[in-house]
Short mmCIF file of C-alpha atoms and ligand atoms in Angstrom, two decimals:
data_model
loop_
_atom_site.label_atom_id
_atom_site.label_comp_id
_atom_site.label_asym_id
_atom_site.label_seq_id
_atom_site.Cartn_x
_atom_site.Cartn_y
_atom_site.Cartn_z
CA MET A 1 65.50 62.57 42.74
CA TYR A 2 65.13 66.00 44.31
CA THR A 3 61.95 65.09 46.20
CA THR A 4 61.70 64.67 49.95
CA GLU A 5 62.89 61.06 50.29
CA MET A 6 66.62 61.50 50.68
CA ASP A 7 68.39 58.61 49.15
CA LYS A 8 71.41 57.97 51.30
CA LYS A 9 73.95 58.01 48.47
CA ALA A 10 72.81 61.38 47.19
CA ALA A 11 72.94 62.79 50.71
CA ASP A 12 76.47 61.47 51.24
CA ALA A 13 77.60 62.89 47.91
CA GLY A 14 76.11 66.19 49.04
CA LEU A 15 78.12 66.05 52.26
CA ALA A 16 81.38 65.33 50.46
CA GLN A 17 80.76 68.25 48.16
CA ASN A 18 79.97 70.50 51.13
CA ASP A 19 83.24 69.65 52.83
CA ALA A 20 84.97 72.18 50.66
CA GLU A 21 82.31 74.86 51.44
CA ASP A 22 82.84 76.86 48.27
CA PRO A 23 82.91 80.53 49.43
CA ALA A 24 80.76 81.60 46.48
CA LYS A 25 78.08 79.10 47.52
CA VAL A 26 78.28 80.22 51.15
CA ALA A 27 77.92 83.86 50.08
CA ARG A 28 74.93 83.01 47.88
CA PHE A 29 73.33 81.09 50.75
CA GLU A 30 73.88 83.96 53.22
CA GLU A 31 72.35 86.34 50.68
CA ARG A 32 69.29 84.15 50.28
CA VAL A 33 68.56 83.77 54.00
CA ALA A 34 69.22 87.48 54.60
CA ALA A 35 66.58 88.20 51.94
CA ASP A 36 64.11 85.95 53.84
CA GLU A 37 64.07 83.35 51.09
CA PHE A 38 63.15 79.81 52.09
CA ILE A 39 65.76 77.09 51.77
CA GLU A 40 64.38 73.82 50.42
CA PRO A 41 65.66 70.24 50.92
CA ASN A 42 67.84 69.95 47.84
CA ASP A 43 69.19 73.50 47.86
CA TRP A 44 72.83 73.95 48.75
CA MET A 45 73.37 74.77 52.43
CA PRO A 46 76.39 75.00 54.73
CA GLU A 47 77.02 71.85 56.74
CA ALA A 48 76.63 73.73 60.02
CA TYR A 49 73.16 74.93 58.93
CA ARG A 50 72.14 71.37 58.13
CA LYS A 51 73.51 70.05 61.44
CA THR A 52 71.91 72.78 63.52
CA LEU A 53 68.56 72.11 61.88
CA VAL A 54 68.75 68.34 62.26
CA ARG A 55 69.53 68.80 65.94
CA GLN A 56 66.85 71.41 66.55
CA ILE A 57 64.07 69.73 64.55
CA SER A 58 64.73 66.23 65.90
CA GLN A 59 64.87 67.52 69.49
CA HIS A 60 61.60 69.28 68.86
CA ALA A 61 60.08 66.07 67.44
CA HIS A 62 61.30 64.03 70.43
CA SER A 63 59.72 66.60 72.76
CA GLU A 64 56.33 66.18 71.09
CA ILE A 65 56.59 62.40 71.44
CA VAL A 66 57.84 62.34 75.04
CA GLY A 67 55.31 65.06 75.86
CA MET A 68 52.52 62.53 75.37
CA LEU A 69 53.70 60.51 78.35
CA PRO A 70 52.89 62.76 81.33
CA GLU A 71 49.43 63.39 79.86
CA GLY A 72 48.82 59.79 78.86
CA ASN A 73 49.32 59.04 82.52
CA TRP A 74 46.05 60.81 83.27
CA LEU A 75 43.87 59.46 80.46
CA THR A 76 42.15 56.77 82.48
CA ARG A 77 41.77 59.09 85.47
CA ALA A 78 40.30 62.11 83.68
CA PRO A 79 37.20 63.05 85.70
CA SER A 80 34.60 62.91 82.90
CA LEU A 81 34.03 61.42 79.48
CA ALA A 82 34.29 64.88 77.92
CA ARG A 83 37.69 65.50 79.56
CA LYS A 84 38.90 62.06 78.46
CA ALA A 85 37.91 62.75 74.85
CA ILE A 86 39.58 66.18 74.93
CA LEU A 87 42.79 64.86 76.48
CA LEU A 88 42.91 61.97 74.03
CA ALA A 89 42.51 64.38 71.11
CA LYS A 90 45.31 66.59 72.44
CA ILE A 91 47.65 63.64 72.90
CA GLN A 92 46.89 62.44 69.38
CA ASP A 93 47.76 65.92 68.09
CA GLU A 94 51.14 65.73 69.85
CA ALA A 95 51.85 62.42 68.10
CA GLY A 96 51.00 64.16 64.82
CA HIS A 97 53.35 67.04 65.67
CA GLY A 98 56.15 64.55 66.28
CA LEU A 99 55.46 62.97 62.88
CA TYR A 100 55.41 66.30 60.98
CA LEU A 101 58.74 67.21 62.55
CA TYR A 102 60.46 63.86 62.01
CA CYS A 103 59.49 64.15 58.33
CA ALA A 104 60.97 67.66 58.17
CA ALA A 105 64.23 66.44 59.75
CA GLU A 106 64.38 63.50 57.34
CA THR A 107 64.52 65.87 54.37
CA LEU A 108 67.96 66.89 55.68
CA GLY A 109 69.39 63.41 55.22
CA THR A 110 68.83 61.76 58.61
CA SER A 111 66.53 58.74 58.87
CA ARG A 112 63.56 58.13 61.12
CA GLN A 113 65.28 55.06 62.48
CA GLU A 114 68.43 56.98 63.45
CA MET A 115 66.36 59.56 65.30
CA ILE A 116 64.24 57.01 67.15
CA GLU A 117 67.36 55.10 68.15
CA ALA A 118 69.00 58.29 69.40
CA LEU A 119 65.94 59.00 71.54
CA HIS A 120 65.67 55.49 72.93
CA SER A 121 69.37 55.18 73.73
CA GLY A 122 69.21 58.43 75.71
CA LYS A 123 71.62 60.14 73.30
CA ALA A 124 69.09 62.65 71.98
CA LYS A 125 67.71 65.48 74.06
CA TYR A 126 64.11 66.50 74.47
CA SER A 127 62.46 69.35 76.35
CA THR A 128 63.31 69.15 80.06
CA ILE A 129 59.77 70.13 80.97
CA PHE A 130 58.58 66.56 80.46
CA ASN A 131 60.84 65.27 83.21
CA TYR A 132 58.60 66.80 85.86
CA PRO A 133 55.84 64.66 87.39
CA THR A 134 52.08 65.20 86.88
CA LEU A 135 50.90 64.75 90.46
CA THR A 136 47.27 65.86 90.26
CA TRP A 137 44.55 66.43 87.68
CA ALA A 138 45.25 70.19 87.92
CA ASP A 139 48.67 69.49 86.39
CA ILE A 140 46.94 68.56 83.14
CA GLY A 141 45.37 72.03 83.13
CA ALA A 142 48.69 73.68 83.98
CA ILE A 143 50.46 71.79 81.19
CA GLY A 144 47.94 72.93 78.58
CA TRP A 145 47.90 76.52 79.78
CA LEU A 146 51.61 77.00 80.56
CA VAL A 147 53.59 74.35 78.71
CA ASP A 148 51.60 74.48 75.49
CA GLY A 149 51.37 78.25 75.99
CA ALA A 150 55.16 78.55 76.15
CA ALA A 151 55.46 76.20 73.18
CA ILE A 152 53.15 78.46 71.17
CA MET A 153 55.31 81.52 71.98
CA ASN A 154 58.32 79.60 70.69
CA GLN A 155 56.60 78.17 67.66
CA VAL A 156 54.75 81.16 66.22
CA PRO A 157 57.97 82.88 65.01
CA LEU A 158 59.24 79.52 63.70
CA GLN A 159 56.49 79.58 61.07
CA ARG A 160 58.86 81.96 59.26
CA THR A 161 62.02 79.99 59.93
CA SER A 162 64.28 79.80 56.87
CA TYR A 163 64.06 76.06 56.24
CA GLY A 164 60.90 75.42 54.21
CA PRO A 165 59.86 71.97 55.51
CA TYR A 166 60.37 73.11 59.13
CA ALA A 167 58.38 76.30 58.57
CA ARG A 168 55.51 74.37 56.95
CA ALA A 169 55.45 71.84 59.81
CA MET A 170 55.26 74.76 62.24
CA VAL A 171 52.31 76.34 60.41
CA ARG A 172 50.39 73.09 60.77
CA ILE A 173 51.40 72.71 64.43
CA CYS A 174 50.49 76.27 65.39
CA LYS A 175 47.01 75.80 63.95
CA GLU A 176 46.50 72.90 66.35
CA GLU A 177 48.21 74.24 69.48
CA SER A 178 45.69 76.91 70.36
CA PHE A 179 43.12 74.28 71.35
CA HIS A 180 45.71 72.70 73.67
CA GLN A 181 46.25 75.89 75.59
CA ARG A 182 42.57 76.78 75.77
CA GLN A 183 41.45 73.37 77.04
CA GLY A 184 44.09 73.67 79.82
CA PHE A 185 42.92 77.12 80.85
CA ASP A 186 39.30 75.96 80.70
CA LEU A 187 40.14 73.01 82.96
CA LEU A 188 41.77 75.32 85.54
CA LEU A 189 38.89 77.77 85.31
CA GLN A 190 36.57 74.96 86.29
CA LEU A 191 38.80 74.03 89.24
CA VAL A 192 39.18 77.57 90.60
CA ASN A 193 35.40 77.91 90.53
CA GLY A 194 34.97 74.61 92.35
CA THR A 195 35.55 73.64 95.98
CA PRO A 196 38.35 75.27 98.05
CA GLU A 197 40.29 71.99 97.70
CA GLN A 198 40.00 72.18 93.91
CA LYS A 199 41.17 75.77 93.88
CA ALA A 200 44.11 74.83 96.11
CA MET A 201 44.98 72.07 93.66
CA ALA A 202 45.09 74.59 90.81
CA GLN A 203 47.30 76.91 92.88
CA ASP A 204 49.63 74.06 93.72
CA ALA A 205 49.94 73.14 90.03
CA LEU A 206 50.78 76.74 89.04
CA GLY A 207 53.33 76.79 91.86
CA ARG A 208 55.13 73.76 90.47
CA TRP A 209 54.84 74.48 86.72
CA TRP A 210 55.59 78.22 86.57
CA TRP A 211 59.39 78.15 86.76
CA PRO A 212 59.90 75.06 84.61
CA SER A 213 57.71 76.77 81.96
CA LEU A 214 59.96 79.87 81.98
CA MET A 215 62.96 77.57 81.56
CA MET A 216 61.41 76.14 78.39
CA PHE A 217 62.69 79.18 76.50
CA GLY A 218 66.25 78.03 77.09
CA PRO A 219 69.29 79.69 78.66
CA PRO A 220 69.55 83.50 78.84
CA ASP A 221 70.82 85.18 75.68
CA ASP A 222 74.29 85.92 77.10
CA GLN A 223 74.78 82.19 77.78
CA SER A 224 73.39 80.96 74.50
CA PRO A 225 76.45 80.84 72.23
CA ASN A 226 74.72 79.82 68.99
CA THR A 227 71.92 82.36 69.11
CA ALA A 228 73.66 84.98 66.95
CA ARG A 229 74.36 82.56 64.12
CA SER A 230 70.91 80.98 64.28
CA MET A 231 69.37 84.46 64.12
CA ARG A 232 71.52 85.37 61.12
CA TRP A 233 70.47 82.19 59.35
CA ARG A 234 66.85 82.91 60.28
CA ILE A 235 66.60 79.53 61.99
CA LYS A 236 65.64 81.44 65.09
CA ARG A 237 63.56 84.57 64.71
CA GLU A 238 63.61 85.88 68.28
CA THR A 239 65.95 85.35 71.22
CA ASN A 240 65.20 83.22 74.28
CA ASP A 241 64.89 86.24 76.56
CA GLU A 242 62.57 88.12 74.18
CA LEU A 243 60.22 85.14 73.97
CA ARG A 244 60.35 84.51 77.71
CA GLN A 245 59.42 88.14 78.42
CA ARG A 246 56.51 87.92 75.99
CA PHE A 247 55.28 84.78 77.71
CA VAL A 248 55.41 86.38 81.16
CA ASP A 249 53.60 89.48 79.91
CA ALA A 250 50.82 87.41 78.35
CA THR A 251 50.45 84.88 81.17
CA VAL A 252 50.49 86.97 84.37
CA PRO A 253 47.12 88.65 83.61
CA GLN A 254 45.68 85.19 82.84
CA ALA A 255 46.78 83.97 86.28
CA GLU A 256 45.07 87.01 87.80
CA LEU A 257 41.92 86.11 85.92
CA LEU A 258 42.04 82.66 87.47
CA GLY A 259 42.61 84.24 90.88
CA LEU A 260 45.88 82.34 91.25
CA LYS A 261 49.21 83.62 92.53
CA VAL A 262 52.35 83.35 90.41
CA PRO A 263 55.10 81.96 92.68
CA ASP A 264 57.54 84.84 92.19
CA PRO A 265 57.92 87.49 94.93
CA ASP A 266 59.88 89.71 92.51
CA LEU A 267 57.15 89.84 89.89
CA THR A 268 56.12 93.49 89.31
CA TRP A 269 54.79 95.53 86.42
CA ASN A 270 57.48 97.89 85.18
CA GLU A 271 55.65 100.94 83.86
CA GLU A 272 58.77 102.35 82.23
CA ARG A 273 59.67 99.20 80.28
CA GLY A 274 56.04 98.31 79.61
CA HIS A 275 56.84 94.78 80.75
CA TYR A 276 56.75 92.65 83.89
CA ASP A 277 60.01 92.36 85.82
CA PHE A 278 60.48 88.88 87.18
CA GLY A 279 62.82 87.01 89.50
CA GLU A 280 66.04 85.13 88.85
CA ILE A 281 65.63 81.69 87.27
CA ASP A 282 67.39 78.79 89.00
CA TRP A 283 69.57 77.69 86.09
CA ALA A 284 71.40 75.14 88.21
CA GLU A 285 68.14 73.22 88.36
CA PHE A 286 67.68 73.60 84.60
CA TYR A 287 71.10 72.15 83.79
CA ALA A 288 70.57 69.33 86.27
CA VAL A 289 67.38 68.38 84.46
CA VAL A 290 69.12 68.70 81.06
CA ARG A 291 71.74 66.26 82.31
CA GLY A 292 68.92 63.84 83.09
CA ASP A 293 68.83 64.36 86.87
CA GLY A 294 65.09 65.06 86.68
CA PRO A 295 63.05 62.74 88.86
CA LEU A 296 61.44 61.13 85.88
CA ALA A 297 64.04 61.06 83.10
CA LYS A 298 64.63 57.32 83.40
CA GLU A 299 60.96 56.47 83.69
CA ARG A 300 60.06 58.53 80.60
CA LEU A 301 62.62 56.79 78.42
CA LYS A 302 61.62 53.40 79.74
CA ALA A 303 57.96 54.11 78.93
CA ARG A 304 59.03 55.18 75.41
CA ARG A 305 61.12 52.08 74.82
CA ASP A 306 58.40 49.80 76.19
CA ALA A 307 55.83 51.35 73.86
CA TRP A 308 58.20 50.80 70.93
CA ASP A 309 58.99 47.21 71.87
CA GLN A 310 55.40 46.30 72.60
CA GLY A 311 54.36 47.69 69.22
CA ALA A 312 56.94 45.61 67.35
CA TRP A 313 54.42 42.88 66.48
CA VAL A 314 52.19 45.46 64.76
CA ARG A 315 55.05 46.65 62.57
CA GLU A 316 56.04 43.07 61.82
CA ALA A 317 52.46 42.17 60.90
CA ALA A 318 52.27 45.17 58.56
CA ASP A 319 55.51 44.06 56.89
CA ALA A 320 54.26 40.48 56.54
CA TYR A 321 50.97 41.68 55.05
CA GLU A 322 52.80 43.85 52.54
CA ALA A 323 55.05 40.94 51.53
CA LYS A 324 52.05 38.64 51.08
CA GLN A 325 50.14 41.19 49.00
CA ALA A 326 53.19 41.86 46.85
CA GLN A 327 53.62 38.15 46.19
CA ARG A 328 49.94 37.76 45.29
CA SER A 329 50.04 40.58 42.81
CA LEU A 330 53.16 39.01 41.26
CA ALA A 331 51.40 35.66 40.98
CA ALA A 332 48.26 37.22 39.46
CA MET B 1 61.86 46.66 61.71
CA SER B 2 65.42 46.73 60.49
CA ARG B 3 64.98 49.81 58.32
CA ASP B 4 62.45 52.58 57.74
CA TRP B 5 59.32 51.93 55.74
CA PRO B 6 59.26 53.79 52.41
CA LEU B 7 58.17 57.41 52.37
CA TRP B 8 54.85 58.40 50.77
CA GLU B 9 53.85 61.93 49.81
CA VAL B 10 50.33 62.85 50.91
CA PHE B 11 47.87 64.99 48.96
CA VAL B 12 44.54 66.18 50.35
CA ARG B 13 41.49 67.56 48.51
CA PRO B 14 40.12 70.07 51.02
CA ARG B 15 36.59 69.93 49.56
CA GLY B 16 34.77 69.08 46.36
CA GLY B 17 35.75 71.32 43.47
CA LEU B 18 39.31 71.95 44.71
CA GLU B 19 42.47 70.16 43.61
CA HIS B 20 44.48 67.80 45.81
CA ARG B 21 47.30 69.64 47.52
CA HIS B 22 50.55 68.34 48.95
CA VAL B 23 50.42 68.39 52.76
CA GLY B 24 53.36 66.26 53.90
CA SER B 25 54.55 62.70 54.05
CA VAL B 26 54.23 59.45 55.99
CA HIS B 27 56.17 56.21 56.25
CA ALA B 28 54.23 53.04 55.50
CA PRO B 29 54.90 49.52 54.23
CA ASP B 30 52.29 49.75 51.47
CA ALA B 31 49.81 52.13 49.85
CA GLU B 32 46.85 50.94 51.89
CA MET B 33 48.64 51.61 55.18
CA ALA B 34 49.93 54.91 53.82
CA VAL B 35 46.34 56.06 53.27
CA ARG B 36 45.44 55.05 56.83
CA HIS B 37 48.43 56.85 58.29
CA ALA B 38 47.74 59.89 56.14
CA ARG B 39 44.17 60.00 57.41
CA ASP B 40 45.26 59.95 61.06
CA THR B 41 48.14 62.36 60.53
CA TYR B 42 46.67 64.96 58.18
CA THR B 43 42.87 64.93 58.44
CA ARG B 44 41.99 65.01 62.12
CA ARG B 45 39.98 68.21 61.72
CA MET B 46 37.99 67.77 58.53
CA GLU B 47 40.90 69.04 56.44
CA GLY B 48 39.78 67.00 53.47
CA VAL B 49 37.33 64.82 51.59
CA SER B 50 39.85 62.81 49.58
CA LEU B 51 43.43 61.57 49.95
CA TRP B 52 46.15 60.60 47.48
CA VAL B 53 49.41 58.95 48.44
CA VAL B 54 52.32 58.38 46.10
CA ARG B 55 55.71 56.83 46.72
CA SER B 56 58.12 59.69 47.21
CA ASN B 57 60.74 57.97 45.08
CA ASP B 58 58.30 57.75 42.16
CA ILE B 59 58.19 61.52 41.85
CA THR B 60 60.46 63.12 39.30
CA ALA B 61 61.31 66.69 40.19
CA SER B 62 63.24 69.44 38.49
CA ASP B 63 66.80 70.01 39.63
CA PRO B 64 66.97 72.98 42.04
CA ASP B 65 70.47 73.83 40.83
CA ARG B 66 69.11 74.38 37.33
CA SER B 67 66.01 76.32 38.29
CA ALA B 68 67.41 79.49 36.70
CA GLU B 69 67.66 78.09 33.19
CA MET B 70 64.41 76.25 33.75
CA PHE B 71 62.19 79.14 34.83
CA GLU B 72 63.89 82.40 33.94
CA PRO B 73 62.95 82.35 30.23
CA ALA B 74 59.34 83.05 31.29
CA GLU B 75 60.41 86.19 33.14
CA SER B 76 61.03 88.29 30.03
CA LYS B 77 57.78 87.35 28.30
CA ILE B 78 55.66 90.05 29.84
CA TYR B 79 53.47 90.19 26.72
CA ARG B 80 51.89 86.98 28.04
CA HIS B 81 50.08 89.06 30.66
CA PRO B 82 46.94 91.08 29.92
CA THR B 83 48.39 94.12 31.69
CA PHE B 84 51.05 94.43 28.96
CA TYR B 85 48.43 95.89 26.60
CA ASP B 86 47.61 99.53 27.19
CA LEU B 87 44.21 100.03 25.58
CA PRO B 88 42.17 103.25 25.33
CA ASP B 89 39.69 103.81 28.17
CA ALA B 90 36.86 103.70 25.64
CA VAL B 91 37.32 99.95 25.31
CA LYS B 92 34.92 98.31 27.74
CA HIS B 93 34.57 94.75 29.01
CA MET B 94 37.98 93.53 27.94
FE1 LIG C 1 52.65 69.92 70.05
FE1 LIG C 2 50.44 70.93 72.27
#
């Protein structure tokens, strides 16, 4: 009782109780989050807070898991043993991130099985960025630098998110992400200092990954209806547009350092604002990819389901071994 | 697998001389597999020299709704702290 394994009955009882949403409890909850207190698994919380978190954390977990696929694609083709080892380590980290986050979501009363099924049936969403193809080796550099870079911008403030298990998972994840971004930048640095073809490859990768990376921060604030409530509940700590701006400001000088051109004719330093101004994002494309129109959406899910199905014998063997051991210890 | 494997809480001793600390949880069919999963999930960067796993359901925890009556009595007992005692400056090494 009261630990992190949610027994289903207790969770259901909790839900029934929450249906009424006792105003005194709601007020007490609002007071606690406003005072930056952490909410823990068995504390009372409004149903909408629980639902928002389950959705956000499980989507985040799915993104870590699906995110392994475009990189896994390149494991056997990495150009050196060192790059293979680095890429393998990064992919293994992403699996770990998925696991930390699934565990955090489970403390809210959902099960691992439900989440995996939602992902495999196509019901659950994951970050649209992983529905773009990785065409060349330079894409692996661009993913580390830009995609992990954008993820870090998003995740750093989440270390202080109001739900304790989510915040703790984010602390662990942030510690590991920095290596992901740096290995990507390092890879591109090597390419831009290589042959003209290699430099062109790096430029091409930046050209294709720049805008999708900016979209990772989500819709603009005025089209993001739940932002205000999530900010009040300290689920979100900064708005999509604030984080996007911070990412642009940090990344443009890095592109300059690589000698690469950001594919945005409107990009200019705004002395007065102390920030870069940048061009309009093509949100029609974003929503198309969210709807699963991305070139790779089907292939990603198929790869996920195949991995799950092909691993079934391992899970079955582990179950059989456990049953045999249990029987032996009974007999002894 | 028709249902999830049981949940195990994972504790890591960062290095000799320190206590094991809770770091998270893993699903596993048995304790042996839980230790293996815990190793891959929580100690990829020399985070520890020893692991404990314990079935989450075997932990008995205090009830969060009663934490006030549980912990508040200690709040008023400030004489349990050394700073409660205002001693003359002449007293050294105490
Ligand atoms: Fe990650
Ligand atoms: Fe990462």
